Amino acid sequence: MRHFLLTLVLLTAAVPLLAVEGQWSVLGPDGGPVTDLAFQPGSDQILYAAVAGGMYKSRDAGATWAWAGSGLDARSQTLSVAVDPVHPETVYAAQWGVYKSENGGQTWKYVRVGNAYQVAVHPRSSGTVFAATVQGIFRTSDGGSRWRH
């Protein structure tokens, strides 16, 4: 039993040394530094990438990218992206304010809450969105029309 325990301890300690090295490759997009990624819930193919001045969207798990930032502020860094799990064509972006797209990133509109740098959608409550700002956390339950601190 003592040899078994000693062997088990030695094997456990050696596990990190046995890790297989992977290979990384650049998939894009070519829009500058990527600050956040979000898959569309229920899809392993649709992926959003937040970048300086906008958003990119991939429909093939990152193999190719298309611009999806019409209506976002081209002078600002897009810091965060979140997709509504119930209505996956509804996407939110934090760009020192909260923006909303209801057509999968084709167009965006500003939905208030200034100084936001992070956005999250409730996983089971469509339209309930949280925004982290320099003033604290804000919440909307109606998709961005009214926000509460």
PDB file of C-alpha atoms in Angstrom:
ATOM      1  CA  MET A   1       0.000   0.000   0.000  1.00  0.00           C
ATOM      2  CA  ARG A   2       2.865   2.372   0.806  1.00  0.00           C
ATOM      3  CA  HIS A   3       4.336   1.876  -2.714  1.00  0.00           C
ATOM      4  CA  PHE A   4       0.950   2.487  -4.274  1.00  0.00           C
ATOM      5  CA  LEU A   5       0.553   5.810  -2.439  1.00  0.00           C
ATOM      6  CA  LEU A   6       4.092   6.868  -3.303  1.00  0.00           C
ATOM      7  CA  THR A   7       3.490   6.020  -6.981  1.00  0.00           C
ATOM      8  CA  LEU A   8       0.186   7.928  -6.933  1.00  0.00           C
ATOM      9  CA  VAL A   9       1.843  11.023  -5.433  1.00  0.00           C
ATOM     10  CA  LEU A  10       4.662  10.922  -7.995  1.00  0.00           C
ATOM     11  CA  LEU A  11       2.264  10.511 -10.915  1.00  0.00           C
ATOM     12  CA  THR A  12       0.060  13.341  -9.658  1.00  0.00           C
ATOM     13  CA  ALA A  13       3.069  15.632  -9.377  1.00  0.00           C
ATOM     14  CA  ALA A  14       4.164  14.695 -12.919  1.00  0.00           C
ATOM     15  CA  VAL A  15       0.806  15.453 -14.603  1.00  0.00           C
ATOM     16  CA  PRO A  16       1.709  19.063 -15.540  1.00  0.00           C
ATOM     17  CA  LEU A  17       4.896  17.749 -17.153  1.00  0.00           C
ATOM     18  CA  LEU A  18       2.883  15.373 -19.342  1.00  0.00           C
ATOM     19  CA  ALA A  19       0.614  18.071 -20.777  1.00  0.00           C
ATOM     20  CA  VAL A  20       0.385  18.102 -24.540  1.00  0.00           C
ATOM     21  CA  GLU A  21       1.470  21.338 -26.145  1.00  0.00           C
ATOM     22  CA  GLY A  22      -1.118  22.938 -28.399  1.00  0.00           C
ATOM     23  CA  GLN A  23      -0.766  25.177 -31.366  1.00  0.00           C
ATOM     24  CA  TRP A  24      -2.315  28.620 -31.582  1.00  0.00           C
ATOM     25  CA  SER A  25      -3.128  30.439 -34.796  1.00  0.00           C
ATOM     26  CA  VAL A  26      -4.408  33.936 -35.507  1.00  0.00           C
ATOM     27  CA  LEU A  27      -8.004  33.883 -36.713  1.00  0.00           C
ATOM     28  CA  GLY A  28      -8.565  37.639 -36.921  1.00  0.00           C
ATOM     29  CA  PRO A  29     -10.417  39.880 -37.089  1.00  0.00           C
ATOM     30  CA  ASP A  30      -8.138  42.566 -38.458  1.00  0.00           C
ATOM     31  CA  GLY A  31      -9.764  45.390 -36.491  1.00  0.00           C
ATOM     32  CA  GLY A  32      -7.200  45.980 -33.793  1.00  0.00           C
ATOM     33  CA  PRO A  33      -7.010  44.515 -30.305  1.00  0.00           C
ATOM     34  CA  VAL A  34      -9.951  42.283 -29.367  1.00  0.00           C
ATOM     35  CA  THR A  35     -11.280  43.189 -25.923  1.00  0.00           C
ATOM     36  CA  ASP A  36     -14.108  40.675 -25.585  1.00  0.00           C
ATOM     37  CA  LEU A  37     -15.666  37.638 -27.271  1.00  0.00           C
ATOM     38  CA  ALA A  38     -19.190  36.224 -27.026  1.00  0.00           C
ATOM     39  CA  PHE A  39     -20.746  33.202 -28.660  1.00  0.00           C
ATOM     40  CA  GLN A  40     -24.396  33.359 -29.557  1.00  0.00           C
ATOM     41  CA  PRO A  41     -26.161  31.071 -27.042  1.00  0.00           C
ATOM     42  CA  GLY A  42     -27.181  27.817 -28.666  1.00  0.00           C
ATOM     43  CA  SER A  43     -24.693  28.190 -31.516  1.00  0.00           C
ATOM     44  CA  ASP A  44     -21.124  27.000 -31.717  1.00  0.00           C
ATOM     45  CA  GLN A  45     -20.621  28.960 -34.946  1.00  0.00           C
ATOM     46  CA  ILE A  46     -21.794  32.560 -34.357  1.00  0.00           C
ATOM     47  CA  LEU A  47     -19.208  34.593 -32.485  1.00  0.00           C
ATOM     48  CA  TYR A  48     -18.875  38.343 -31.794  1.00  0.00           C
ATOM     49  CA  ALA A  49     -15.560  40.142 -31.247  1.00  0.00           C
ATOM     50  CA  ALA A  50     -15.462  43.587 -29.599  1.00  0.00           C
ATOM     51  CA  VAL A  51     -12.675  45.768 -31.049  1.00  0.00           C
ATOM     52  CA  ALA A  52     -11.574  49.401 -31.178  1.00  0.00           C
ATOM     53  CA  GLY A  53     -14.397  51.379 -32.741  1.00  0.00           C
ATOM     54  CA  GLY A  54     -16.794  48.533 -33.309  1.00  0.00           C
ATOM     55  CA  MET A  55     -17.673  44.894 -33.576  1.00  0.00           C
ATOM     56  CA  TYR A  56     -16.964  41.932 -35.834  1.00  0.00           C
ATOM     57  CA  LYS A  57     -19.142  38.860 -36.306  1.00  0.00           C
ATOM     58  CA  SER A  58     -18.179  35.379 -37.423  1.00  0.00           C
ATOM     59  CA  ARG A  59     -20.695  32.836 -38.662  1.00  0.00           C
ATOM     60  CA  ASP A  60     -18.130  30.001 -38.882  1.00  0.00           C
ATOM     61  CA  ALA A  61     -16.571  29.864 -35.392  1.00  0.00           C
ATOM     62  CA  GLY A  62     -13.904  32.451 -36.183  1.00  0.00           C
ATOM     63  CA  ALA A  63     -12.655  31.208 -39.563  1.00  0.00           C
ATOM     64  CA  THR A  64     -13.905  34.404 -41.277  1.00  0.00           C
ATOM     65  CA  TRP A  65     -15.106  37.743 -39.911  1.00  0.00           C
ATOM     66  CA  ALA A  66     -17.477  40.478 -41.143  1.00  0.00           C
ATOM     67  CA  TRP A  67     -17.839  44.047 -39.842  1.00  0.00           C
ATOM     68  CA  ALA A  68     -20.816  44.347 -37.478  1.00  0.00           C
ATOM     69  CA  GLY A  69     -20.269  47.809 -36.029  1.00  0.00           C
ATOM     70  CA  SER A  70     -22.544  50.176 -37.981  1.00  0.00           C
ATOM     71  CA  GLY A  71     -23.843  52.679 -35.449  1.00  0.00           C
ATOM     72  CA  LEU A  72     -21.171  52.173 -32.804  1.00  0.00           C
ATOM     73  CA  ASP A  73     -18.833  55.070 -32.022  1.00  0.00           C
ATOM     74  CA  ALA A  74     -15.851  54.617 -34.365  1.00  0.00           C
ATOM     75  CA  ARG A  75     -13.673  56.731 -32.017  1.00  0.00           C
ATOM     76  CA  SER A  76     -14.248  54.566 -28.922  1.00  0.00           C
ATOM     77  CA  GLN A  77     -13.021  51.176 -27.792  1.00  0.00           C
ATOM     78  CA  THR A  78     -15.741  48.543 -27.634  1.00  0.00           C
ATOM     79  CA  LEU A  79     -15.047  46.975 -24.269  1.00  0.00           C
ATOM     80  CA  SER A  80     -17.670  44.261 -23.864  1.00  0.00           C
ATOM     81  CA  VAL A  81     -20.274  42.288 -25.804  1.00  0.00           C
ATOM     82  CA  ALA A  82     -23.217  40.164 -24.579  1.00  0.00           C
ATOM     83  CA  VAL A  83     -25.889  38.250 -26.470  1.00  0.00           C
ATOM     84  CA  ASP A  84     -29.465  37.789 -25.255  1.00  0.00           C
ATOM     85  CA  PRO A  85     -29.938  34.016 -24.753  1.00  0.00           C
ATOM     86  CA  VAL A  86     -33.669  34.098 -25.524  1.00  0.00           C
ATOM     87  CA  HIS A  87     -33.490  36.463 -28.518  1.00  0.00           C
ATOM     88  CA  PRO A  88     -30.034  35.758 -30.000  1.00  0.00           C
ATOM     89  CA  GLU A  89     -30.330  38.515 -32.612  1.00  0.00           C
ATOM     90  CA  THR A  90     -30.317  41.009 -29.721  1.00  0.00           C
ATOM     91  CA  VAL A  91     -26.752  41.950 -28.843  1.00  0.00           C
ATOM     92  CA  TYR A  92     -25.454  44.529 -26.352  1.00  0.00           C
ATOM     93  CA  ALA A  93     -22.112  46.329 -26.450  1.00  0.00           C
ATOM     94  CA  ALA A  94     -20.361  48.465 -23.838  1.00  0.00           C
ATOM     95  CA  GLN A  95     -18.475  51.335 -25.409  1.00  0.00           C
ATOM     96  CA  TRP A  96     -18.334  53.803 -22.510  1.00  0.00           C
ATOM     97  CA  GLY A  97     -22.089  53.610 -22.935  1.00  0.00           C
ATOM     98  CA  VAL A  98     -24.490  50.778 -23.725  1.00  0.00           C
ATOM     99  CA  TYR A  99     -25.479  50.077 -27.315  1.00  0.00           C
ATOM    100  CA  LYS A 100     -28.069  47.582 -28.531  1.00  0.00           C
ATOM    101  CA  SER A 101     -28.532  45.733 -31.808  1.00  0.00           C
ATOM    102  CA  GLU A 102     -31.759  43.887 -32.542  1.00  0.00           C
ATOM    103  CA  ASN A 103     -30.562  42.476 -35.857  1.00  0.00           C
ATOM    104  CA  GLY A 104     -27.456  40.507 -34.984  1.00  0.00           C
ATOM    105  CA  GLY A 105     -25.051  43.444 -35.145  1.00  0.00           C
ATOM    106  CA  GLN A 106     -26.123  44.929 -38.490  1.00  0.00           C
ATOM    107  CA  THR A 107     -27.090  48.219 -36.832  1.00  0.00           C
ATOM    108  CA  TRP A 108     -26.702  49.614 -33.314  1.00  0.00           C
ATOM    109  CA  LYS A 109     -28.438  52.282 -31.234  1.00  0.00           C
ATOM    110  CA  TYR A 110     -27.347  53.970 -28.017  1.00  0.00           C
ATOM    111  CA  VAL A 111     -29.569  52.914 -25.083  1.00  0.00           C
ATOM    112  CA  ARG A 112     -28.233  55.207 -22.345  1.00  0.00           C
ATOM    113  CA  VAL A 113     -26.093  54.476 -19.277  1.00  0.00           C
ATOM    114  CA  GLY A 114     -22.926  56.467 -19.826  1.00  0.00           C
ATOM    115  CA  ASN A 115     -19.452  55.371 -18.754  1.00  0.00           C
ATOM    116  CA  ALA A 116     -20.282  51.644 -19.113  1.00  0.00           C
ATOM    117  CA  TYR A 117     -17.349  49.313 -19.603  1.00  0.00           C
ATOM    118  CA  GLN A 118     -18.968  45.893 -19.091  1.00  0.00           C
ATOM    119  CA  VAL A 119     -22.369  44.534 -20.090  1.00  0.00           C
ATOM    120  CA  ALA A 120     -24.080  41.230 -19.229  1.00  0.00           C
ATOM    121  CA  VAL A 121     -27.466  39.764 -20.100  1.00  0.00           C
ATOM    122  CA  HIS A 122     -29.335  37.661 -17.554  1.00  0.00           C
ATOM    123  CA  PRO A 123     -29.152  34.033 -18.741  1.00  0.00           C
ATOM    124  CA  ARG A 124     -32.878  33.304 -18.277  1.00  0.00           C
ATOM    125  CA  SER A 125     -34.578  36.690 -18.321  1.00  0.00           C
ATOM    126  CA  SER A 126     -34.602  38.268 -21.754  1.00  0.00           C
ATOM    127  CA  GLY A 127     -34.331  42.030 -21.602  1.00  0.00           C
ATOM    128  CA  THR A 128     -32.681  42.052 -18.185  1.00  0.00           C
ATOM    129  CA  VAL A 129     -29.275  43.603 -18.747  1.00  0.00           C
ATOM    130  CA  PHE A 130     -26.594  44.731 -16.310  1.00  0.00           C
ATOM    131  CA  ALA A 131     -24.043  47.440 -17.040  1.00  0.00           C
ATOM    132  CA  ALA A 132     -20.906  48.029 -14.997  1.00  0.00           C
ATOM    133  CA  THR A 133     -20.060  51.724 -14.954  1.00  0.00           C
ATOM    134  CA  VAL A 134     -17.740  54.068 -13.122  1.00  0.00           C
ATOM    135  CA  GLN A 135     -20.781  55.011 -10.983  1.00  0.00           C
ATOM    136  CA  GLY A 136     -21.654  51.369 -10.110  1.00  0.00           C
ATOM    137  CA  ILE A 137     -23.945  48.679 -11.499  1.00  0.00           C
ATOM    138  CA  PHE A 138     -27.053  49.595 -13.466  1.00  0.00           C
ATOM    139  CA  ARG A 139     -29.902  47.264 -14.430  1.00  0.00           C
ATOM    140  CA  THR A 140     -32.685  47.331 -16.963  1.00  0.00           C
ATOM    141  CA  SER A 141     -35.567  44.875 -17.177  1.00  0.00           C
ATOM    142  CA  ASP A 142     -37.009  46.195 -20.427  1.00  0.00           C
ATOM    143  CA  GLY A 143     -34.097  45.830 -22.834  1.00  0.00           C
ATOM    144  CA  GLY A 144     -32.574  49.235 -22.151  1.00  0.00           C
ATOM    145  CA  SER A 145     -35.415  51.762 -22.093  1.00  0.00           C
ATOM    146  CA  ARG A 146     -35.211  52.421 -18.331  1.00  0.00           C
ATOM    147  CA  TRP A 147     -32.178  51.795 -16.096  1.00  0.00           C
ATOM    148  CA  ARG A 148     -31.919  51.682 -12.298  1.00  0.00           C
ATOM    149  CA  HIS A 149     -28.756  52.159 -10.231  1.00  0.00           C
TER     150      HIS A 149
END
